[in-house]
Coordinates of C-alpha atoms in Angstrom, one line a residue:
M1 CA -70.5 46.1 -16.5
L2 CA -67.8 43.9 -18.0
N3 CA -65.7 46.9 -18.6
L4 CA -66.0 48.0 -15.0
L5 CA -65.1 44.5 -13.7
H6 CA -62.1 44.4 -16.1
L7 CA -61.0 47.9 -14.9
G8 CA -61.3 46.8 -11.3
K9 CA -59.1 43.8 -11.8
R10 CA -56.6 46.0 -13.6
N11 CA -56.5 48.4 -10.7
Y12 CA -56.0 45.5 -8.2
I13 CA -53.0 44.3 -10.3
L14 CA -51.5 47.8 -10.3
L15 CA -52.1 48.2 -6.6
G16 CA -50.5 44.8 -5.9
G17 CA -47.5 45.7 -8.1
S18 CA -47.1 49.0 -6.2
L19 CA -47.1 47.2 -2.9
L20 CA -44.5 44.8 -4.0
L21 CA -42.3 47.6 -5.3
A22 CA -42.6 49.5 -2.0
T23 CA -41.8 46.4 0.0
G24 CA -38.8 45.7 -2.2
L25 CA -37.5 49.3 -1.8
A26 CA -38.0 49.1 2.0
L27 CA -36.1 45.8 2.1
A28 CA -33.3 47.2 0.0
S29 CA -33.1 50.3 2.2
S30 CA -33.0 48.2 5.3
I31 CA -30.2 46.0 3.9
A32 CA -28.2 49.1 2.9
L33 CA -28.6 50.5 6.5
R34 CA -27.2 47.2 7.9
R35 CA -24.3 46.8 5.5
S36 CA -20.9 46.1 6.9
D37 CA -18.3 48.8 6.9
P38 CA -14.8 47.2 7.4
V39 CA -12.4 49.2 9.5
T40 CA -8.7 48.2 9.9
L41 CA -6.9 48.9 13.1
P42 CA -3.1 49.4 12.5
D43 CA -0.4 47.4 14.2
N44 CA 0.7 48.7 17.6
T45 CA -2.9 49.5 18.5
A46 CA -3.3 49.1 22.3
I47 CA -6.0 46.7 23.6
H48 CA -6.7 47.1 27.3
V49 CA -8.4 44.0 28.9
T50 CA -9.5 42.8 32.4
L51 CA -8.8 39.2 33.3
N52 CA -11.9 37.1 34.1
Q53 CA -9.9 34.5 35.9
A54 CA -6.6 34.1 37.8
V55 CA -3.4 33.2 35.9
S56 CA -0.2 32.3 37.6
S57 CA 3.3 31.0 36.8
D58 CA 3.0 28.0 39.1
Q59 CA -0.5 26.9 38.1
N60 CA -0.6 27.5 34.4
R61 CA 1.5 26.0 31.6
P62 CA 2.3 27.2 28.0
G63 CA -0.7 26.5 25.8
D64 CA -3.3 27.2 28.5
H65 CA -6.1 29.6 27.6
F66 CA -7.7 32.3 29.6
E67 CA -10.7 34.6 29.2
A68 CA -10.8 38.4 29.6
T69 CA -12.9 41.4 28.5
V70 CA -12.0 44.6 26.8
S71 CA -11.9 47.3 29.5
E72 CA -11.5 50.4 27.2
P73 CA -13.4 50.8 23.9
I74 CA -11.3 51.3 20.7
V75 CA -12.7 54.3 18.8
V76 CA -11.7 55.5 15.4
A77 CA -13.2 58.7 13.9
D78 CA -15.9 58.8 16.6
K79 CA -16.9 55.3 15.7
T80 CA -16.6 52.4 18.3
I81 CA -14.8 49.6 16.6
I82 CA -14.3 47.3 19.6
P83 CA -16.7 48.1 22.4
R84 CA -16.0 47.9 26.1
G85 CA -16.9 44.5 27.4
A86 CA -16.1 42.6 24.2
P87 CA -15.1 39.0 25.1
V88 CA -11.4 38.2 24.6
E89 CA -9.6 34.8 24.7
G90 CA -5.9 34.7 25.3
L91 CA -3.0 32.2 25.4
V92 CA -0.3 31.5 28.0
V93 CA 2.8 31.8 25.9
D94 CA 5.3 31.0 28.6
A95 CA 5.0 30.0 32.3
H96 CA 7.9 29.1 34.6
H97 CA 7.5 28.8 38.3
S98 CA 9.9 30.2 40.7
G99 CA 12.7 28.1 42.3
R100 CA 13.1 28.1 46.0
L101 CA 16.7 29.1 46.1
M102 CA 17.2 30.5 42.6
G103 CA 15.4 31.0 39.3
R104 CA 12.9 33.9 38.7
A105 CA 9.3 33.1 37.8
R106 CA 8.1 34.0 34.3
L107 CA 4.6 34.5 32.8
Q108 CA 3.9 35.6 29.3
L109 CA 0.4 36.1 27.9
A110 CA -0.9 37.0 24.4
L111 CA -4.4 37.6 23.0
E112 CA -5.8 35.2 20.3
T113 CA -9.4 36.3 19.6
V114 CA -11.8 39.1 20.2
T115 CA -15.6 38.9 19.6
V116 CA -17.4 41.9 18.2
N117 CA -21.2 41.8 17.3
G118 CA -21.2 38.0 17.7
K119 CA -18.3 37.4 15.3
A120 CA -14.9 36.1 16.6
Y121 CA -11.8 37.7 15.0
D122 CA -8.3 36.1 15.2
I123 CA -5.8 38.6 16.4
R124 CA -2.1 38.7 17.0
T125 CA -0.6 40.7 19.8
S126 CA 2.7 41.2 21.6
A127 CA 3.2 38.9 24.6
H128 CA 2.7 40.6 28.0
P129 CA 5.8 39.5 30.0
T130 CA 5.8 39.5 33.8
I131 CA 8.9 38.5 35.7
G132 CA 8.8 37.4 39.4
G133 CA 10.9 39.2 42.0
K134 CA 14.5 38.4 42.8
H135 CA 15.2 36.4 45.9
K136 CA 19.0 35.8 45.7
N137 CA 19.9 38.6 48.0
R138 CA 17.3 37.6 50.5
N139 CA 18.4 34.0 50.5
L140 CA 22.0 35.1 51.0
V141 CA 20.9 37.1 54.0
L142 CA 19.0 34.1 55.4
I143 CA 21.9 31.7 54.8
G144 CA 24.6 34.1 56.0
G145 CA 22.6 35.1 59.0
G146 CA 22.0 31.5 59.9
A147 CA 25.7 30.7 59.6
G148 CA 26.6 33.7 61.8
G149 CA 24.1 32.8 64.4
G150 CA 25.3 29.2 64.5
A151 CA 28.9 30.3 64.8
L152 CA 28.0 32.6 67.7
I153 CA 26.1 29.9 69.5
G154 CA 28.9 27.4 68.9
A155 CA 31.5 29.8 70.2
I156 CA 29.5 30.5 73.4
A157 CA 29.0 26.8 74.0
A158 CA 32.5 25.4 73.2
G159 CA 34.9 28.2 72.3
G160 CA 36.6 28.4 68.9
E161 CA 36.1 24.8 68.0
G162 CA 32.4 25.2 68.6
A163 CA 32.3 28.0 66.2
L164 CA 33.7 25.7 63.4
I165 CA 30.9 23.3 64.2
G166 CA 28.1 25.8 64.8
G167 CA 28.8 27.7 61.5
P168 CA 27.8 24.9 59.1
I169 CA 24.8 24.0 61.3
G170 CA 23.6 27.6 61.2
A171 CA 24.2 27.8 57.5
G172 CA 22.0 24.7 57.0
A173 CA 19.3 26.2 59.1
G174 CA 19.5 29.4 57.0
T175 CA 19.3 27.5 53.8
A176 CA 16.3 25.6 55.1
A177 CA 14.5 28.9 55.9
A178 CA 15.3 30.2 52.4
F179 CA 14.0 27.0 50.9
I180 CA 10.8 27.2 52.7
T181 CA 10.0 30.9 52.1
G182 CA 12.0 31.7 49.0
K183 CA 9.4 31.1 46.2
K184 CA 8.2 34.2 44.4
N185 CA 5.8 33.2 41.7
V186 CA 3.8 35.5 39.4
R187 CA 0.1 35.6 40.2
L188 CA -2.4 37.7 38.3
P189 CA -5.8 37.6 40.1
P190 CA -9.2 38.1 38.4
E191 CA -9.9 41.8 37.5
S192 CA -6.2 42.4 36.7
H193 CA -5.7 45.1 34.1
L194 CA -3.4 44.2 31.2
T195 CA -2.4 46.0 28.0
F196 CA -1.5 44.3 24.7
R197 CA -0.6 45.7 21.3
L198 CA -1.4 44.4 17.9
V199 CA 1.6 43.1 16.0
E200 CA -0.3 43.1 12.7
P201 CA -3.4 45.0 11.4
L202 CA -6.9 43.8 12.4
T203 CA -10.0 44.4 10.2
I204 CA -13.3 44.6 12.0
D205 CA -16.7 44.6 10.3
T206 CA -18.7 47.5 11.8
K207 CA -22.4 48.4 11.2
S208 CA -22.7 51.7 9.3

């Protein structure tokens, strides 16, 4: 009877050890399946994003941040490294509003971080420059047209002398019109699609 009881306890111990061993092996296998597999994206890799908010040359200043999402997944060897929809944070590198009579607007953006699988990675990209439209020729037409119109009105009203008076007055009116309508700032609305390129390699931990 004692031998049977002793044998039973021994079997229980062996069974318990086997269960612990099996649990350990399963845990090790699970950890192996979830291990990180770093993949490095080379410089010049394109990152396509969609703006989550508006950014403009007259409302933003250098140092402001903006949010965006990756619009096209980055895939290497059939493995998605950065998925579509990954959150991105960017920086306004340069912002200069348009003058009314001269000076073109400028807006430069760059990416700072991208979040993959809950982990944020610092990235360095080229700046995305956008330059506002020219308005010099348009302003010259407005100012010149105003001067010509003033001269014509002055000539009709008072002959040649009136033309000398009417010209400067018309030029002033043309300048005022250019001043009022001449601004051409850069505005990127939400959902704008932008492309940046890495200026140094980026290593992302992927799940193998």
